[in-house]
Amino acid sequence: MSTKFWKNSTVYQIYPRSFCDSDGDGVGDIRGIISKLDYLKDLGVDVIWLSPVYKSPNDDNGYDISDYKDIQPEFGTMADFDELLSEAKARGIRIIMDLVINHTSDEHEWFVKAKAGDEKYKNYYIIKKGKDGKLPNNWGNFFADCPWEPFGDPKNEEYYLHLFSKKQPDLNWYNPEVYDEIVDIMRFWLDKGVAGFRCDVINIIYKNTFADGKKQLVLTGQEHYLSTDGCHKILAGLRRDCMDKYDAFTVGETVFVDLKEARDLCDESRRELDMVFAFEHMECDQIGVKWFKTKFKPSKLMKIITKWQNGLDWNTCYFENHDQPRSVTRFVEGGEYRAVGSKMLIGLIFSLRGTPFIYQGQEIGMTNGAFNSLDEIVDIESHNVDKMAKSLGIIQPFRWKLINKTSRDNARTPMQWTSEEGAGFTSGAPWLKINPNYKDINVERDLADPDGIIAFFKKMNAQKKSSDTLLYGSFRELYQGKYVYAFEREYNGEKLVAVFNFSTKKREMPIKIQGRALISNCEQSTDGTLRPYEFTLFAKEESV
Ligand code: ISL
């Protein structure tokens, strides 16, 4: 049995801006989080992943950091943070921070000094000369923008690289001083007692070359920076020089990672990362790029899940984060199945082999935002996509259709705590429109229902924690149909079978299971069928 605490932990992601506002300014804050620690404890959360709370001009909601050792004033103070850490600890909850080290904010003092001509700090960033009046290369940008922005005196024809917003200049990982600065920052937080880091776009930090890339629909140039040898080396270094000295873990956000790369990145003998977030399953309902969604086909999702369960020893099991539209809106049809469907998805996350990551609001089945137009969307990515689509001649109603479905703000709407005005999130004007369905979908109401999603979440979480088979058992797919999925987990001879019906119709039970139902999101039917969106976990005695 594993002794690594992160293998038997349930992680809950907090997006601080949208979690709980304690002072009525419409923005969530640290004191708001402190006020909800008992709620998180009651859910059975072991680790909180805190999206960035550092000082930031907020061009990308905190993922543009201007001071890695200070707290964003609208979120509170360092004293508030310290209190959060100790109050969480008192409840047995650890906290991991978001480590954003591919880029800083352009308002970080390093970049400010670089712009003022300080050579030392110029070398902290990727600054290149243009070529014959043209940009340094043909690369693309994650936010549908140009990745090069003029730097300093136009006479010099210099540009800095930003793979995200122009207010997020990429750091130069060729420079050992950058490495030392980051180690220092990591130690600062680890010494305070944080339990590790979720490492933002960590597999793109080291660019092999700045040559032109092979032309792609988006992100031309990616072959020059995805999981490069240089990146592997840096990660092994950070592990050796820093992480290994603490009881802490890292989970890398690894964009476009494939199985081989994921295996290398978290191979225990290479000692780089502990876990990675892969995205292939999050791409199951898109065509080419994430802004083009297609009809969700459950079998595609199952296939990818099986592939990753078989291919990687330890997965992160998640369906949501602050960049993804809500899972129940994506994967469950029809409003009337929202609750049972949300429970099924939670059942799936907890039945798989790996560490479960739950995003705030998922435990009450929050749905995509209810935005009427782009004016109600804050996310920089959505606005850039609109501009890009416009420049391609795509007409407005179509652009809005794409953005409305895919915008990251779908996941960022304020947490729905109660049915009062402001949804119990704020007493002021919220920074982003609250979904009007808060009157029905909220924590208070769900908690009061013994059959609520939270009640199921708690049961499922407890089931996982108390079962070595669910925690550490092997995975074997038993059935994969168009809508029905079944797999087995086995440990020391104990076998558990999880069965799922991803549809609004009754479906034949695909396998005969002799055993008893341990947990389910509905009452089992007696005619050998699965109910719509049924999830049942059986303890198997014998199967035919
Ligand atoms: O949303 C995505 C995956 O479907 C990506 O395009 C996403 O932008 C990418 O995964 C990087 O995300 C991370 O870094 C960004 C920040 O905006 C995101 O919020 C963060 O999760 C830049 O720091």
PDB file of N, CA and C and ligand atoms in Angstrom, residues 60 63 103 143 164 168 198 200-201 253 255 279 290 322-324 381 408 412, ligand 1:
ATOM      1  N   ASP A  60      -5.203  37.989 -16.625  1.00  0.00           N
ATOM      2  CA  ASP A  60      -5.667  36.609 -16.808  1.00  0.00           C
ATOM      3  C   ASP A  60      -6.039  36.039 -15.431  1.00  0.00           C
ATOM      4  N   TYR A  63      -3.277  34.554 -13.202  1.00  0.00           N
ATOM      5  CA  TYR A  63      -2.227  33.749 -13.851  1.00  0.00           C
ATOM      6  C   TYR A  63      -1.156  34.648 -14.471  1.00  0.00           C
ATOM      7  N   HIS A 103       5.608  32.090 -17.300  1.00  0.00           N
ATOM      8  CA  HIS A 103       5.588  33.528 -17.569  1.00  0.00           C
ATOM      9  C   HIS A 103       5.346  34.281 -16.274  1.00  0.00           C
ATOM     10  N   PHE A 143      -3.850  32.154 -26.605  1.00  0.00           N
ATOM     11  CA  PHE A 143      -5.047  32.985 -26.478  1.00  0.00           C
ATOM     12  C   PHE A 143      -5.430  33.632 -27.816  1.00  0.00           C
ATOM     13  N   PHE A 164       0.933  33.385 -23.967  1.00  0.00           N
ATOM     14  CA  PHE A 164      -0.437  33.702 -23.527  1.00  0.00           C
ATOM     15  C   PHE A 164      -0.658  35.197 -23.798  1.00  0.00           C
ATOM     16  N   GLN A 168       1.690  38.665 -20.268  1.00  0.00           N
ATOM     17  CA  GLN A 168       2.306  37.481 -19.651  1.00  0.00           C
ATOM     18  C   GLN A 168       3.584  37.071 -20.405  1.00  0.00           C
ATOM     19  N   ARG A 198       0.490  22.945  -7.985  1.00  0.00           N
ATOM     20  CA  ARG A 198      -0.057  22.586  -9.290  1.00  0.00           C
ATOM     21  C   ARG A 198       0.723  23.472 -10.244  1.00  0.00           C
ATOM     22  N   ASP A 200       1.514  25.248 -13.466  1.00  0.00           N
ATOM     23  CA  ASP A 200       0.827  25.756 -14.650  1.00  0.00           C
ATOM     24  C   ASP A 200       1.642  25.517 -15.925  1.00  0.00           C
ATOM     25  N   VAL A 201       0.974  25.040 -16.969  1.00  0.00           N
ATOM     26  CA  VAL A 201       1.599  24.762 -18.285  1.00  0.00           C
ATOM     27  C   VAL A 201       3.088  24.389 -18.182  1.00  0.00           C
ATOM     28  N   GLU A 253       0.292  20.742 -14.869  1.00  0.00           N
ATOM     29  CA  GLU A 253      -0.688  20.937 -15.941  1.00  0.00           C
ATOM     30  C   GLU A 253       0.099  20.796 -17.231  1.00  0.00           C
ATOM     31  N   VAL A 255      -0.130  20.507 -21.080  1.00  0.00           N
ATOM     32  CA  VAL A 255      -1.001  20.664 -22.249  1.00  0.00           C
ATOM     33  C   VAL A 255      -0.557  19.743 -23.386  1.00  0.00           C
ATOM     34  N   PHE A 279      -5.110  16.068 -20.961  1.00  0.00           N
ATOM     35  CA  PHE A 279      -6.316  16.726 -21.482  1.00  0.00           C
ATOM     36  C   PHE A 279      -7.082  15.929 -22.513  1.00  0.00           C
ATOM     37  N   LYS A 290     -10.218  23.617 -29.219  1.00  0.00           N
ATOM     38  CA  LYS A 290     -11.233  23.548 -28.165  1.00  0.00           C
ATOM     39  C   LYS A 290     -12.439  24.466 -28.401  1.00  0.00           C
ATOM     40  N   HIS A 322     -10.972  25.379 -13.816  1.00  0.00           N
ATOM     41  CA  HIS A 322     -11.395  26.751 -14.120  1.00  0.00           C
ATOM     42  C   HIS A 322     -11.265  27.097 -15.603  1.00  0.00           C
ATOM     43  N   ASP A 323     -10.745  26.187 -16.409  1.00  0.00           N
ATOM     44  CA  ASP A 323     -10.597  26.448 -17.853  1.00  0.00           C
ATOM     45  C   ASP A 323     -11.632  25.700 -18.688  1.00  0.00           C
ATOM     46  N   GLN A 324     -12.380  24.826 -18.060  1.00  0.00           N
ATOM     47  CA  GLN A 324     -13.265  23.925 -18.816  1.00  0.00           C
ATOM     48  C   GLN A 324     -14.727  24.243 -18.541  1.00  0.00           C
ATOM     49  N   GLU A 381      -9.365  35.176 -22.944  1.00  0.00           N
ATOM     50  CA  GLU A 381      -9.291  34.215 -24.044  1.00  0.00           C
ATOM     51  C   GLU A 381     -10.530  34.330 -24.943  1.00  0.00           C
ATOM     52  N   ARG A 408     -14.183  29.934 -20.895  1.00  0.00           N
ATOM     53  CA  ARG A 408     -13.725  29.493 -19.580  1.00  0.00           C
ATOM     54  C   ARG A 408     -14.573  30.106 -18.464  1.00  0.00           C
ATOM     55  N   ARG A 412     -16.368  29.742 -14.226  1.00  0.00           N
ATOM     56  CA  ARG A 412     -15.881  30.741 -13.276  1.00  0.00           C
ATOM     57  C   ARG A 412     -17.000  31.545 -12.633  1.00  0.00           C
TER      58      ARG A 412
HETATM   59  O1  ISL B   1      -8.071  25.732 -21.545  1.00  0.00           O
HETATM   60  C1  ISL B   1      -7.137  25.085 -21.980  1.00  0.00           C
HETATM   61  C2  ISL B   1      -7.177  23.619 -22.045  1.00  0.00           C
HETATM   62  O2  ISL B   1      -8.366  23.191 -22.620  1.00  0.00           O
HETATM   63  C3  ISL B   1      -5.909  25.728 -22.454  1.00  0.00           C
HETATM   64  O3  ISL B   1      -6.010  26.418 -23.596  1.00  0.00           O
HETATM   65  C4  ISL B   1      -5.373  26.557 -21.315  1.00  0.00           C
HETATM   66  O4  ISL B   1      -5.234  27.860 -21.618  1.00  0.00           O
HETATM   67  C5  ISL B   1      -4.064  25.977 -20.999  1.00  0.00           C
HETATM   68  O5  ISL B   1      -4.387  24.735 -20.467  1.00  0.00           O
HETATM   69  C6  ISL B   1      -3.253  26.747 -20.003  1.00  0.00           C
HETATM   70  O6  ISL B   1      -3.927  27.008 -18.831  1.00  0.00           O
HETATM   71  C7  ISL B   1      -3.257  27.533 -17.743  1.00  0.00           C
HETATM   72  O7  ISL B   1      -2.384  28.584 -18.064  1.00  0.00           O
HETATM   73  C8  ISL B   1      -2.969  29.794 -18.544  1.00  0.00           C
HETATM   74  C9  ISL B   1      -4.153  30.247 -17.701  1.00  0.00           C
HETATM   75  O8  ISL B   1      -4.859  31.217 -18.408  1.00  0.00           O
HETATM   76  C10 ISL B   1      -5.079  29.099 -17.365  1.00  0.00           C
HETATM   77  O9  ISL B   1      -6.127  29.541 -16.543  1.00  0.00           O
HETATM   78  C11 ISL B   1      -4.253  28.039 -16.731  1.00  0.00           C
HETATM   79  O10 ISL B   1      -5.003  26.961 -16.235  1.00  0.00           O
HETATM   80  C12 ISL B   1      -1.881  30.820 -18.552  1.00  0.00           C
HETATM   81  O11 ISL B   1      -1.285  30.890 -17.295  1.00  0.00           O
END
